[in-house]
Amino acid sequence: MAYDLEEQEKLDALRAWWDRYGTLCAVLVFVVVAAIVGWRGWQWYQGHQASQAMGYFEALEGAAGQQGDDAVARIKAASHTLRSDFSKSGYTSRGVLVAAQALESRNDLDGAREQLEWLVKNSSDAALVPLARLRLAGVLLEQKQYDQALAQLNDAPAAFAGLYADRRGDILLAQGKAAEARGAWESALKELGADPVAQIVQLKIDALAGA
């Protein structure tokens, strides 16, 4: 009889505990399960997005290796999709650079410029943005937009100081400022050191001296 009483007391205590904490426990279990499901769903979504972005990047690369108006249309379409639907993907910044190079090589300077301007404005990739600025300055130089080209070369990152100075010299020479161009190229030589590009810069200085 004592055993039955003891069991009853335990059951009563359990019921009392459940009445007090049961709803809270159920809520906590639901939250934990929802968090796990949500995390797995997010991982799947991220993987799916990355896979799709990679597909468009590969399509863009393939089109860049082809010729004709259809190839240009595919380059622009793939780049547009990457920028609009996958702007945060690592494939997008690289794809935009590929698109810009392909369009510039086809003398579509406006198209190349649009790609690079988007990358400079929207990408958070610290390695690619300085390269995009350098290439954008080159496109603007070809378009004779000298002031805008020089503006891209302000605040050069240390790793690009030599290349930026070299491009600045090109722009200054195009403006007819030979002395300033020489100064920029001499600065580039100091920054480039033993880099093979330094040989090209020296040839520019030598050509300027012989002009």
Coordinates of C-alpha atoms in Angstrom, one line a residue:
M1 CA 0.0 0.0 0.0
A2 CA 2.9 2.3 0.8
Y3 CA 4.4 1.5 -2.6
D4 CA 1.1 2.5 -4.3
L5 CA 1.0 5.8 -2.4
E6 CA 4.6 6.6 -3.3
E7 CA 3.9 5.9 -7.0
Q8 CA 0.8 8.1 -6.8
E9 CA 2.8 10.9 -5.3
K10 CA 5.4 10.7 -8.1
L11 CA 2.7 10.8 -10.7
D12 CA 1.0 13.8 -9.0
A13 CA 4.4 15.5 -9.0
L14 CA 5.0 14.7 -12.6
R15 CA 1.6 16.0 -13.6
A16 CA 2.2 19.2 -11.6
W17 CA 5.6 19.7 -13.3
W18 CA 4.1 19.2 -16.7
D19 CA 1.2 21.5 -16.0
R20 CA 3.8 24.1 -15.1
Y21 CA 6.5 23.5 -17.7
G22 CA 5.0 21.3 -20.4
T23 CA 4.1 24.1 -22.7
L24 CA 7.5 25.7 -22.4
C25 CA 9.2 22.4 -23.1
A26 CA 7.0 21.8 -26.2
V27 CA 7.9 25.3 -27.5
L28 CA 11.6 24.7 -26.9
V29 CA 11.5 21.4 -28.8
F30 CA 9.7 23.1 -31.6
V31 CA 12.2 25.9 -31.8
V32 CA 15.2 23.5 -31.8
V33 CA 13.6 21.3 -34.5
A34 CA 12.7 24.4 -36.6
A35 CA 16.2 25.7 -36.2
I36 CA 17.7 22.5 -37.4
V37 CA 15.3 22.2 -40.4
G38 CA 15.9 25.9 -41.2
W39 CA 19.7 25.5 -41.1
R40 CA 19.6 22.5 -43.4
G41 CA 17.2 24.3 -45.7
W42 CA 19.5 27.3 -45.8
Q43 CA 22.5 25.0 -46.6
W44 CA 20.6 23.4 -49.4
Y45 CA 19.5 26.8 -50.8
Q46 CA 23.1 28.1 -50.6
G47 CA 24.4 25.0 -52.4
H48 CA 21.6 25.3 -55.0
Q49 CA 22.4 29.0 -55.6
A50 CA 26.2 28.2 -56.0
S51 CA 25.4 25.4 -58.4
Q52 CA 23.2 27.7 -60.6
A53 CA 25.8 30.5 -60.5
M54 CA 28.5 28.2 -61.5
G55 CA 26.4 27.1 -64.5
Y56 CA 25.9 30.6 -65.7
F57 CA 29.6 31.3 -65.2
E58 CA 30.6 28.3 -67.3
A59 CA 28.1 29.3 -70.0
L60 CA 29.6 32.8 -70.0
E61 CA 33.1 31.4 -70.3
G62 CA 32.0 29.1 -73.2
A63 CA 30.5 32.0 -75.0
A64 CA 33.6 34.2 -74.5
G65 CA 35.6 31.6 -76.4
Q66 CA 33.3 31.8 -79.4
Q67 CA 32.8 34.4 -82.1
G68 CA 29.8 36.1 -83.6
D69 CA 26.9 38.2 -82.5
D70 CA 25.2 35.2 -80.9
A71 CA 28.2 34.8 -78.6
V72 CA 28.1 38.4 -77.6
A73 CA 24.4 38.1 -76.8
R74 CA 25.0 35.0 -74.7
I75 CA 27.9 36.8 -72.8
K76 CA 25.7 39.7 -71.9
A77 CA 22.7 37.5 -71.0
A78 CA 24.8 35.3 -68.7
S79 CA 26.5 38.3 -67.1
H80 CA 23.1 40.0 -66.6
T81 CA 21.7 36.9 -64.9
L82 CA 24.7 36.6 -62.6
R83 CA 24.5 40.2 -61.6
S84 CA 20.8 40.3 -61.0
D85 CA 20.2 36.9 -59.5
F86 CA 23.5 35.9 -57.9
S87 CA 25.1 39.2 -57.1
K88 CA 26.8 37.9 -53.9
S89 CA 28.2 34.8 -55.5
G90 CA 32.0 34.6 -56.0
Y91 CA 31.3 33.4 -59.5
T92 CA 29.7 36.7 -60.4
S93 CA 32.7 39.0 -59.9
R94 CA 34.9 36.6 -61.9
G95 CA 32.2 36.3 -64.6
V96 CA 31.9 40.0 -65.0
L97 CA 35.7 40.3 -65.5
V98 CA 35.5 37.6 -68.2
A99 CA 32.6 39.3 -69.8
A100 CA 34.4 42.7 -69.8
Q101 CA 37.5 41.2 -71.3
A102 CA 35.5 39.4 -74.0
L103 CA 33.6 42.5 -74.9
E104 CA 36.7 44.7 -75.0
S105 CA 38.4 42.3 -77.3
R106 CA 35.4 42.6 -79.7
N107 CA 35.8 46.4 -79.5
D108 CA 32.5 46.7 -77.6
L109 CA 33.9 49.3 -75.3
D110 CA 30.6 50.5 -74.0
G111 CA 29.7 47.0 -73.0
A112 CA 33.0 46.4 -71.3
R113 CA 32.8 49.6 -69.5
E114 CA 29.3 48.8 -68.2
Q115 CA 30.5 45.5 -66.8
L116 CA 33.5 47.0 -65.1
E117 CA 31.6 49.9 -63.6
W118 CA 29.1 47.5 -62.1
L119 CA 31.9 45.4 -60.6
V120 CA 33.7 48.5 -59.1
K121 CA 30.4 49.7 -57.6
N122 CA 28.9 46.4 -56.3
S123 CA 31.6 43.9 -55.7
S124 CA 33.1 43.3 -52.2
D125 CA 36.0 41.3 -53.5
A126 CA 39.1 43.1 -52.3
A127 CA 41.2 41.3 -54.8
L128 CA 39.2 41.9 -57.9
V129 CA 37.9 45.5 -57.5
P130 CA 41.4 47.1 -57.9
L131 CA 41.9 45.0 -61.0
A132 CA 38.5 46.1 -62.3
R133 CA 39.4 49.8 -61.7
L134 CA 42.7 49.3 -63.6
R135 CA 41.0 47.7 -66.5
L136 CA 38.2 50.3 -66.4
A137 CA 40.8 53.1 -66.6
G138 CA 42.1 51.3 -69.8
V139 CA 38.7 51.2 -71.4
L140 CA 38.1 54.9 -70.6
L141 CA 41.5 55.7 -72.0
E142 CA 40.5 54.0 -75.3
Q143 CA 37.3 56.1 -75.2
K144 CA 39.4 59.2 -74.6
Q145 CA 37.6 59.8 -71.3
Y146 CA 40.9 60.9 -69.7
D147 CA 39.7 62.6 -66.6
Q148 CA 37.4 59.7 -65.7
A149 CA 40.2 57.3 -66.4
L150 CA 42.6 59.1 -64.1
A151 CA 39.9 59.1 -61.4
Q152 CA 39.9 55.3 -61.4
L153 CA 43.5 55.3 -60.4
N154 CA 43.3 57.3 -57.2
D155 CA 44.2 55.7 -53.9
A156 CA 46.1 52.8 -55.5
P157 CA 46.3 49.6 -53.3
A158 CA 49.9 48.8 -52.5
A159 CA 49.9 45.6 -54.6
F160 CA 48.7 47.6 -57.6
A161 CA 50.7 50.8 -57.1
G162 CA 53.1 50.1 -60.0
L163 CA 50.4 49.1 -62.4
Y164 CA 48.3 52.1 -61.6
A165 CA 51.3 54.4 -62.1
D166 CA 52.0 52.8 -65.4
R167 CA 48.4 53.3 -66.6
R168 CA 48.5 56.8 -65.3
G169 CA 51.5 57.5 -67.5
D170 CA 49.6 56.1 -70.5
I171 CA 46.7 58.4 -69.9
L172 CA 48.9 61.5 -69.3
L173 CA 50.8 60.8 -72.5
A174 CA 47.5 60.6 -74.4
Q175 CA 46.7 64.0 -73.0
G176 CA 49.9 65.4 -74.4
K177 CA 51.6 65.7 -71.0
A178 CA 54.8 64.0 -71.8
A179 CA 56.8 65.2 -68.7
E180 CA 54.1 64.1 -66.3
A181 CA 53.8 60.8 -68.1
R182 CA 57.5 60.2 -67.7
G183 CA 57.2 61.0 -64.0
A184 CA 54.4 58.5 -63.6
W185 CA 56.4 55.8 -65.4
E186 CA 59.5 56.4 -63.3
S187 CA 57.3 56.0 -60.2
A188 CA 56.0 52.8 -61.7
L189 CA 59.5 51.5 -62.2
K190 CA 60.3 52.0 -58.5
E191 CA 57.1 50.2 -57.5
L192 CA 57.4 47.3 -59.9
G193 CA 61.0 46.4 -59.0
A194 CA 61.9 43.1 -60.7
D195 CA 58.4 42.6 -62.1
P196 CA 58.6 41.8 -65.9
V197 CA 56.2 44.6 -66.5
A198 CA 59.0 47.0 -65.5
Q199 CA 60.7 46.2 -68.8
I200 CA 57.7 47.4 -70.7
V201 CA 57.6 50.6 -68.7
Q202 CA 61.3 51.2 -69.4
L203 CA 60.7 50.8 -73.1
K204 CA 58.0 53.5 -72.8
I205 CA 60.4 55.9 -71.1
D206 CA 63.1 55.1 -73.7
A207 CA 60.7 55.8 -76.5
L208 CA 59.6 59.0 -74.9
A209 CA 63.3 60.1 -74.6
G210 CA 63.9 59.3 -78.3
A211 CA 60.8 61.1 -79.5

